[in-house]
Amino acid sequence: MAASEEWMDEEGGRGHQHDSSSSAQPQPLLPQQQAPQPRSQAPAAPALTPDHQPQTTTTLVTLPIIDIENILSFMSYDDISQLRLVCKTMNLICQTMLNRGFLKVKRYYSLCQKQIKAQLPRRESERRSHPLACHANILDGLETCLSLLNTTFMGYLVSNLCCFFPGKVIDEIYRVLRYVNSTRAPQQPHEVLQELRDISSMAIEYFDEKIVPVLKHKLPGSVVSGGFMGSPPIPGHSAALTAMQFFSNQNPLRQEVIELQQQVKTNSAGVTALRREISELRTKVQEQQKQLKEQGQKLLQHTQIIGAQNARLAELERKLREVEESAAGTSSGSGLK
Amino acid sequence: MPSIRLQGSDGEIFEVDVELAKQSVTIKAMLEDLVMDDEGDDDPIPLTNVNVAILKKVTQWCTHHKDDPPPPEDDENKEKQTDDITVWDQEFLKVGQRTLFELILAANYLDIEGLLNVTCKTVASMIKEKTEEIHKTFTVESDFTEEEEAQMRKEKLV
């Protein structure tokens, strides 16, 4: 997209250029007169647009929230997470959209899973050879990622302590789901999910190491600074456990969850290594089979050659015997005379 | 062609073709709700949130798009594009920032989905290009304390 002309925010502002071609020169604004002629109307008489009116105060952040959300809905969640830094108003709106985005992508996953499962046969053996088997495997892998993210973040979201800040993770989940929905023969699950696994595990680790210590300081009962970290509560959820119970380091459930997370991470790394090894071994086996086949063919050729030579030898031996016999007969006949 | 009279927030009256006006779901509902007798009630329809200058721009857009097919049903899981704005709309929206925001407000109030989408897409694509300079571009001041900003930048690292 072309670099845009910076807007002036007072009367007589210059127009911006929004052009999908690669380059465009900025042009001064001539409101009303530069807009293309409508099909069936005479050009409107010049009237004072807000740019020409003094003391108008409509800015991006003074728009109604629903309009700002509509604008942001055309942006990626990664971009939305970057916009939190603009001001407190944008921060609250972006937090809401990020939290909502996480819930929406989970719903989308459930919908995709339901649709794929409905088309798969019930019998496991038939499922393995079904054309949608790979799609189902990708969704199973995605479910693991979503569970980890849910376990890590959901408690804090419900307790209004933070938002689901890694927008890039939401974008990547959407990419995978759209890929599964639109591709007939997807790549192997570990290839499709590699990026998501990397960025979600990075986000989880970073959150646990850098953000959680700060959030725990803001738990009920401790001093809460500013409250700016609070995000709009997740609709439709109620905190079944109190925040103190949930986040307490003494909570055996949380310890178990952390251990499970680490276990899953280790297992995933092990599975990836095993897959690589299997692939290498498969290649070796194929090579060896090829060599065996070649050797078998050579062996056959040699056997045929040996057979032919044996036949020749036998023939030569027979001729030699005949010669010897005729020689013996000749010498005995001359002896008798 | 029958026309109706609209009164903007500035008190000015603006006459527009009824079929064009019905592209606004708000106006269409008002027309259906109003009892229009045969003698022709000439009272203009008050639009308290839109001034006539913006109404004229909106009418211009509606005139160009009067034969457009109805927009497809919104699929919340479909990726939204910002690079599919037509050349005509791009030229139409080469206006100042305030006019663009007023068009968004008007499209929202008048419930004209196509206009709302194209104006929001335009602003979204501007924001994408100017993420680092957004304070300057949109004259928005950051109201975070240093501590708050530092904490938020921590989250931005992911």
Tab-separated table of N, CA, C and O in Angstrom, chain A residues 153-227:
chain	number	residue	atom	x	y	z
A	153	PHE	N	-3.921	-18.328	30.730
A	153	PHE	CA	-4.446	-16.954	30.730
A	153	PHE	C	-5.842	-16.787	31.328
A	153	PHE	O	-6.157	-15.719	31.867
A	154	MET	N	-6.657	-17.828	31.219
A	154	MET	CA	-8.086	-17.602	31.465
A	154	MET	C	-8.377	-17.107	32.870
A	154	MET	O	-9.223	-16.227	33.070
A	155	GLY	N	-7.682	-17.654	33.831
A	155	GLY	CA	-7.925	-17.242	35.215
A	155	GLY	C	-7.701	-15.740	35.405
A	155	GLY	O	-8.479	-15.049	36.075
A	156	TYR	N	-6.613	-15.253	34.783
A	156	TYR	CA	-6.290	-13.830	34.927
A	156	TYR	C	-7.283	-12.955	34.165
A	156	TYR	O	-7.624	-11.860	34.602
A	157	LEU	N	-7.755	-13.475	33.032
A	157	LEU	CA	-8.738	-12.718	32.257
A	157	LEU	C	-10.043	-12.601	33.040
A	157	LEU	O	-10.642	-11.534	33.148
A	158	VAL	N	-10.463	-13.742	33.599
A	158	VAL	CA	-11.726	-13.750	34.345
A	158	VAL	C	-11.629	-12.847	35.580
A	158	VAL	O	-12.584	-12.165	35.939
A	159	SER	N	-10.458	-12.840	36.192
A	159	SER	CA	-10.271	-11.997	37.379
A	159	SER	C	-9.961	-10.560	37.023
A	159	SER	O	-9.691	-9.753	37.908
A	160	ASN	N	-9.984	-10.270	35.726
A	160	ASN	CA	-9.856	-8.875	35.313
A	160	ASN	C	-8.476	-8.288	35.646
A	160	ASN	O	-8.350	-7.096	35.894
A	161	LEU	N	-7.471	-9.165	35.660
A	161	LEU	CA	-6.123	-8.685	35.999
A	161	LEU	C	-5.310	-8.324	34.766
A	161	LEU	O	-4.357	-7.567	34.844
A	162	CYS	N	-5.639	-8.923	33.651
A	162	CYS	CA	-4.943	-8.579	32.418
A	162	CYS	C	-5.799	-9.024	31.249
A	162	CYS	O	-6.872	-9.586	31.450
A	163	CYS	N	-5.281	-8.739	30.058
A	163	CYS	CA	-6.023	-9.173	28.869
A	163	CYS	C	-5.195	-10.236	28.152
A	163	CYS	O	-4.046	-10.492	28.507
A	164	PHE	N	-5.769	-10.826	27.128
A	164	PHE	CA	-5.034	-11.777	26.303
A	164	PHE	C	-4.169	-10.984	25.339
A	164	PHE	O	-4.554	-10.699	24.210
A	165	PHE	N	-2.963	-10.616	25.818
A	165	PHE	CA	-2.167	-9.655	25.071
A	165	PHE	C	-1.456	-10.196	23.817
A	165	PHE	O	-1.137	-9.421	22.935
A	166	PRO	N	-1.155	-11.530	23.697
A	166	PRO	CA	-0.435	-11.937	22.485
A	166	PRO	C	-1.365	-12.063	21.279
A	166	PRO	O	-1.829	-13.162	20.928
A	167	GLY	N	-1.638	-10.921	20.655
A	167	GLY	CA	-2.559	-10.910	19.515
A	167	GLY	C	-2.079	-11.795	18.372
A	167	GLY	O	-2.871	-12.387	17.644
A	168	LYS	N	-0.734	-11.903	18.244
A	168	LYS	CA	-0.170	-12.707	17.147
A	168	LYS	C	-0.625	-14.165	17.248
A	168	LYS	O	-0.796	-14.851	16.251
A	169	VAL	N	-0.814	-14.636	18.490
A	169	VAL	CA	-1.233	-16.032	18.692
A	169	VAL	C	-2.656	-16.219	18.145
A	169	VAL	O	-2.957	-17.227	17.490
A	170	ILE	N	-3.518	-15.247	18.407
A	170	ILE	CA	-4.908	-15.336	17.901
A	170	ILE	C	-4.885	-15.355	16.373
A	170	ILE	O	-5.579	-16.150	15.730
A	171	ASP	N	-4.066	-14.492	15.770
A	171	ASP	CA	-3.973	-14.448	14.301
A	171	ASP	C	-3.513	-15.792	13.752
A	171	ASP	O	-4.038	-16.272	12.741
A	172	GLU	N	-2.529	-16.407	14.434
A	172	GLU	CA	-1.979	-17.666	13.929
A	172	GLU	C	-2.994	-18.804	14.053
A	172	GLU	O	-3.105	-19.651	13.161
A	173	ILE	N	-3.770	-18.791	15.163
A	173	ILE	CA	-4.810	-19.827	15.318
A	173	ILE	C	-5.838	-19.688	14.188
A	173	ILE	O	-6.265	-20.675	13.585
A	174	TYR	N	-6.233	-18.462	13.908
A	174	TYR	CA	-7.178	-18.231	12.815
A	174	TYR	C	-6.605	-18.706	11.497
A	174	TYR	O	-7.302	-19.303	10.678
A	175	ARG	N	-5.286	-18.463	11.287
A	175	ARG	CA	-4.661	-18.874	10.025
A	175	ARG	C	-4.741	-20.389	9.860
A	175	ARG	O	-5.093	-20.901	8.798
A	176	VAL	N	-4.450	-21.098	10.972
A	176	VAL	CA	-4.467	-22.568	10.904
A	176	VAL	C	-5.886	-23.072	10.619
A	176	VAL	O	-6.095	-23.943	9.773
A	177	LEU	N	-6.859	-22.488	11.325
A	177	LEU	CA	-8.246	-22.942	11.147
A	177	LEU	C	-8.740	-22.662	9.723
A	177	LEU	O	-9.412	-23.498	9.109
A	178	ARG	N	-8.404	-21.500	9.206
A	178	ARG	CA	-8.835	-21.175	7.833
A	178	ARG	C	-8.128	-22.096	6.828
A	178	ARG	O	-8.722	-22.500	5.831
A	179	TYR	N	-6.878	-22.433	7.115
A	179	TYR	CA	-6.128	-23.341	6.250
A	179	TYR	C	-6.790	-24.723	6.236
A	179	TYR	O	-6.998	-25.326	5.186
A	180	VAL	N	-7.155	-25.208	7.427
A	180	VAL	CA	-7.789	-26.532	7.531
A	180	VAL	C	-9.119	-26.542	6.782
A	180	VAL	O	-9.474	-27.498	6.102
A	181	ASN	N	-9.837	-25.423	6.875
A	181	ASN	CA	-11.162	-25.341	6.240
A	181	ASN	C	-11.091	-25.235	4.735
A	181	ASN	O	-12.021	-25.607	4.036
A	182	SER	N	-9.969	-24.695	4.229
A	182	SER	CA	-9.930	-24.377	2.797
A	182	SER	C	-9.031	-25.314	1.997
A	182	SER	O	-8.995	-25.230	0.779
A	183	THR	N	-8.290	-26.208	2.681
A	183	THR	CA	-7.323	-27.041	1.946
A	183	THR	C	-7.796	-28.481	1.943
A	183	THR	O	-8.148	-29.030	2.985
A	184	ARG	N	-7.737	-29.098	0.758
A	184	ARG	CA	-8.180	-30.483	0.662
A	184	ARG	C	-7.112	-31.443	1.186
A	184	ARG	O	-7.412	-32.431	1.820
A	185	ALA	N	-5.855	-31.154	0.858
A	185	ALA	CA	-4.750	-32.037	1.254
A	185	ALA	C	-3.723	-31.231	2.031
A	185	ALA	O	-2.722	-30.761	1.475
A	186	PRO	N	-3.972	-31.034	3.317
A	186	PRO	CA	-3.057	-30.176	4.078
A	186	PRO	C	-1.725	-30.864	4.317
A	186	PRO	O	-1.591	-32.081	4.175
A	187	GLN	N	-0.761	-30.045	4.703
A	187	GLN	CA	0.554	-30.594	5.053
A	187	GLN	C	0.435	-31.356	6.373
A	187	GLN	O	-0.618	-31.343	7.015
A	188	GLN	N	1.538	-31.969	6.765
A	188	GLN	CA	1.533	-32.729	8.014
A	188	GLN	C	1.289	-31.799	9.206
A	188	GLN	O	1.694	-30.632	9.193
A	189	PRO	N	0.635	-32.314	10.241
A	189	PRO	CA	0.280	-31.454	11.386
A	189	PRO	C	1.479	-30.731	11.995
A	189	PRO	O	1.365	-29.542	12.333
A	190	HIS	N	2.618	-31.415	12.115
A	190	HIS	CA	3.739	-30.747	12.784
A	190	HIS	C	4.246	-29.558	11.967
A	190	HIS	O	4.745	-28.583	12.520
A	191	GLU	N	4.069	-29.616	10.635
A	191	GLU	CA	4.492	-28.469	9.797
A	191	GLU	C	3.495	-27.316	9.929
A	191	GLU	O	3.880	-26.156	10.032
A	192	VAL	N	2.208	-27.664	9.934
A	192	VAL	CA	1.170	-26.624	9.992
A	192	VAL	C	1.199	-25.910	11.348
A	192	VAL	O	0.989	-24.708	11.439
A	193	LEU	N	1.471	-26.690	12.401
A	193	LEU	CA	1.350	-26.133	13.752
A	193	LEU	C	2.674	-25.624	14.330
A	193	LEU	O	2.687	-25.095	15.441
A	194	GLN	N	3.759	-25.765	13.593
A	194	GLN	CA	5.083	-25.413	14.126
A	194	GLN	C	5.122	-23.965	14.635
A	194	GLN	O	5.511	-23.687	15.762
A	195	GLU	N	4.694	-23.028	13.767
A	195	GLU	CA	4.745	-21.605	14.125
A	195	GLU	C	3.882	-21.329	15.356
A	195	GLU	O	4.307	-20.626	16.295
A	196	LEU	N	2.681	-21.898	15.378
A	196	LEU	CA	1.775	-21.646	16.498
A	196	LEU	C	2.362	-22.190	17.790
A	196	LEU	O	2.307	-21.523	18.830
A	197	ARG	N	2.942	-23.381	17.717
A	197	ARG	CA	3.539	-23.969	18.924
A	197	ARG	C	4.660	-23.073	19.435
A	197	ARG	O	4.775	-22.829	20.632
A	198	ASP	N	5.456	-22.580	18.505
A	198	ASP	CA	6.595	-21.732	18.912
A	198	ASP	C	6.108	-20.462	19.600
A	198	ASP	O	6.548	-20.135	20.713
A	199	ILE	N	5.215	-19.727	18.933
A	199	ILE	CA	4.835	-18.423	19.495
A	199	ILE	C	3.956	-18.576	20.728
A	199	ILE	O	4.052	-17.769	21.661
A	200	SER	N	3.130	-19.622	20.788
A	200	SER	CA	2.290	-19.762	21.980
A	200	SER	C	3.147	-20.203	23.170
A	200	SER	O	2.931	-19.697	24.289
A	201	SER	N	4.125	-21.064	22.949
A	201	SER	CA	4.960	-21.453	24.095
A	201	SER	C	5.829	-20.279	24.537
A	201	SER	O	6.056	-20.082	25.738
A	202	MET	N	6.252	-19.448	23.582
A	202	MET	CA	7.002	-18.236	23.952
A	202	MET	C	6.141	-17.325	24.796
A	202	MET	O	6.577	-16.789	25.824
A	203	ALA	N	4.883	-17.143	24.359
A	203	ALA	CA	3.971	-16.240	25.069
A	203	ALA	C	3.699	-16.763	26.478
A	203	ALA	O	3.700	-15.996	27.440
A	204	ILE	N	3.503	-18.079	26.589
A	204	ILE	CA	3.196	-18.663	27.895
A	204	ILE	C	4.400	-18.526	28.833
A	204	ILE	O	4.255	-18.101	29.989
A	205	GLU	N	5.569	-18.848	28.309
A	205	GLU	CA	6.785	-18.746	29.142
A	205	GLU	C	7.001	-17.321	29.594
A	205	GLU	O	7.288	-17.052	30.754
A	206	TYR	N	6.895	-16.387	28.623
A	206	TYR	CA	7.118	-14.975	28.935
A	206	TYR	C	6.114	-14.493	29.969
A	206	TYR	O	6.459	-13.786	30.920
A	207	PHE	N	4.868	-14.902	29.784
A	207	PHE	CA	3.812	-14.490	30.719
A	207	PHE	C	4.118	-15.012	32.122
A	207	PHE	O	4.060	-14.261	33.100
A	208	ASP	N	4.485	-16.290	32.215
A	208	ASP	CA	4.751	-16.883	33.522
A	208	ASP	C	5.960	-16.233	34.203
A	208	ASP	O	5.963	-16.033	35.418
A	209	GLU	N	6.968	-15.913	33.384
A	209	GLU	CA	8.212	-15.394	33.997
A	209	GLU	C	8.153	-13.898	34.294
A	209	GLU	O	8.668	-13.445	35.314
A	210	LYS	N	7.564	-13.130	33.364
A	210	LYS	CA	7.684	-11.664	33.477
A	210	LYS	C	6.399	-10.972	33.946
A	210	LYS	O	6.457	-9.936	34.594
A	211	ILE	N	5.271	-11.501	33.599
A	211	ILE	CA	4.025	-10.778	33.854
A	211	ILE	C	3.342	-11.265	35.131
A	211	ILE	O	2.856	-10.455	35.931
A	212	VAL	N	3.314	-12.572	35.327
A	212	VAL	CA	2.607	-13.119	36.485
A	212	VAL	C	3.131	-12.560	37.816
A	212	VAL	O	2.329	-12.222	38.682
A	213	PRO	N	4.454	-12.420	38.007
A	213	PRO	CA	4.928	-11.860	39.283
A	213	PRO	C	4.338	-10.479	39.566
A	213	PRO	O	4.010	-10.159	40.709
A	214	VAL	N	4.171	-9.674	38.505
A	214	VAL	CA	3.602	-8.336	38.683
A	214	VAL	C	2.114	-8.446	38.992
A	214	VAL	O	1.586	-7.730	39.856
A	215	LEU	N	1.439	-9.364	38.333
A	215	LEU	CA	-0.006	-9.497	38.531
A	215	LEU	C	-0.319	-10.009	39.939
A	215	LEU	O	-1.294	-9.576	40.553
A	216	LYS	N	0.527	-10.901	40.414
A	216	LYS	CA	0.247	-11.473	41.733
A	216	LYS	C	0.313	-10.401	42.807
A	216	LYS	O	-0.357	-10.472	43.831
A	217	HIS	N	1.133	-9.393	42.510
A	217	HIS	CA	1.233	-8.233	43.405
A	217	HIS	C	-0.090	-7.472	43.459
A	217	HIS	O	-0.419	-6.796	44.427
A	218	LYS	N	-0.879	-7.625	42.367
A	218	LYS	CA	-2.123	-6.857	42.287
A	218	LYS	C	-3.327	-7.683	42.734
A	218	LYS	O	-4.460	-7.277	42.555
A	219	LEU	N	-3.068	-8.879	43.327
A	219	LEU	CA	-4.178	-9.719	43.741
A	219	LEU	C	-4.982	-9.011	44.822
A	219	LEU	O	-4.458	-8.157	45.532
A	220	PRO	N	-6.245	-9.361	45.002
A	220	PRO	CA	-7.048	-8.800	46.083
A	220	PRO	C	-6.342	-8.988	47.410
A	220	PRO	O	-5.797	-10.048	47.681
A	221	GLY	N	-6.318	-7.921	48.214
A	221	GLY	CA	-5.598	-8.008	49.475
A	221	GLY	C	-4.257	-7.327	49.399
A	221	GLY	O	-3.678	-6.976	50.416
A	222	SER	N	-3.732	-7.121	48.186
A	222	SER	CA	-2.476	-6.387	48.045
A	222	SER	C	-2.763	-5.051	47.398
A	222	SER	O	-3.862	-4.791	46.949
A	223	VAL	N	-1.725	-4.164	47.409
A	223	VAL	CA	-1.922	-2.829	46.842
A	223	VAL	C	-2.068	-2.916	45.341
A	223	VAL	O	-1.247	-3.492	44.660
A	224	VAL	N	-3.095	-2.339	44.806
A	224	VAL	CA	-3.293	-2.355	43.357
A	224	VAL	C	-2.921	-0.993	42.830
A	224	VAL	O	-3.469	0.012	43.270
A	225	SER	N	-1.982	-0.908	41.893
A	225	SER	CA	-1.550	0.407	41.412
A	225	SER	C	-2.337	0.836	40.188
A	225	SER	O	-2.266	0.212	39.144
A	226	GLY	N	-3.097	1.894	40.338
A	226	GLY	CA	-3.714	2.541	39.174
A	226	GLY	C	-4.894	1.782	38.590
A	226	GLY	O	-5.849	2.368	38.102
A	227	GLY	N	-4.813	0.458	38.657
A	227	GLY	CA	-5.912	-0.315	38.087
A	227	GLY	C	-5.929	-0.294	36.581
A	227	GLY	O	-6.855	-0.739	35.954
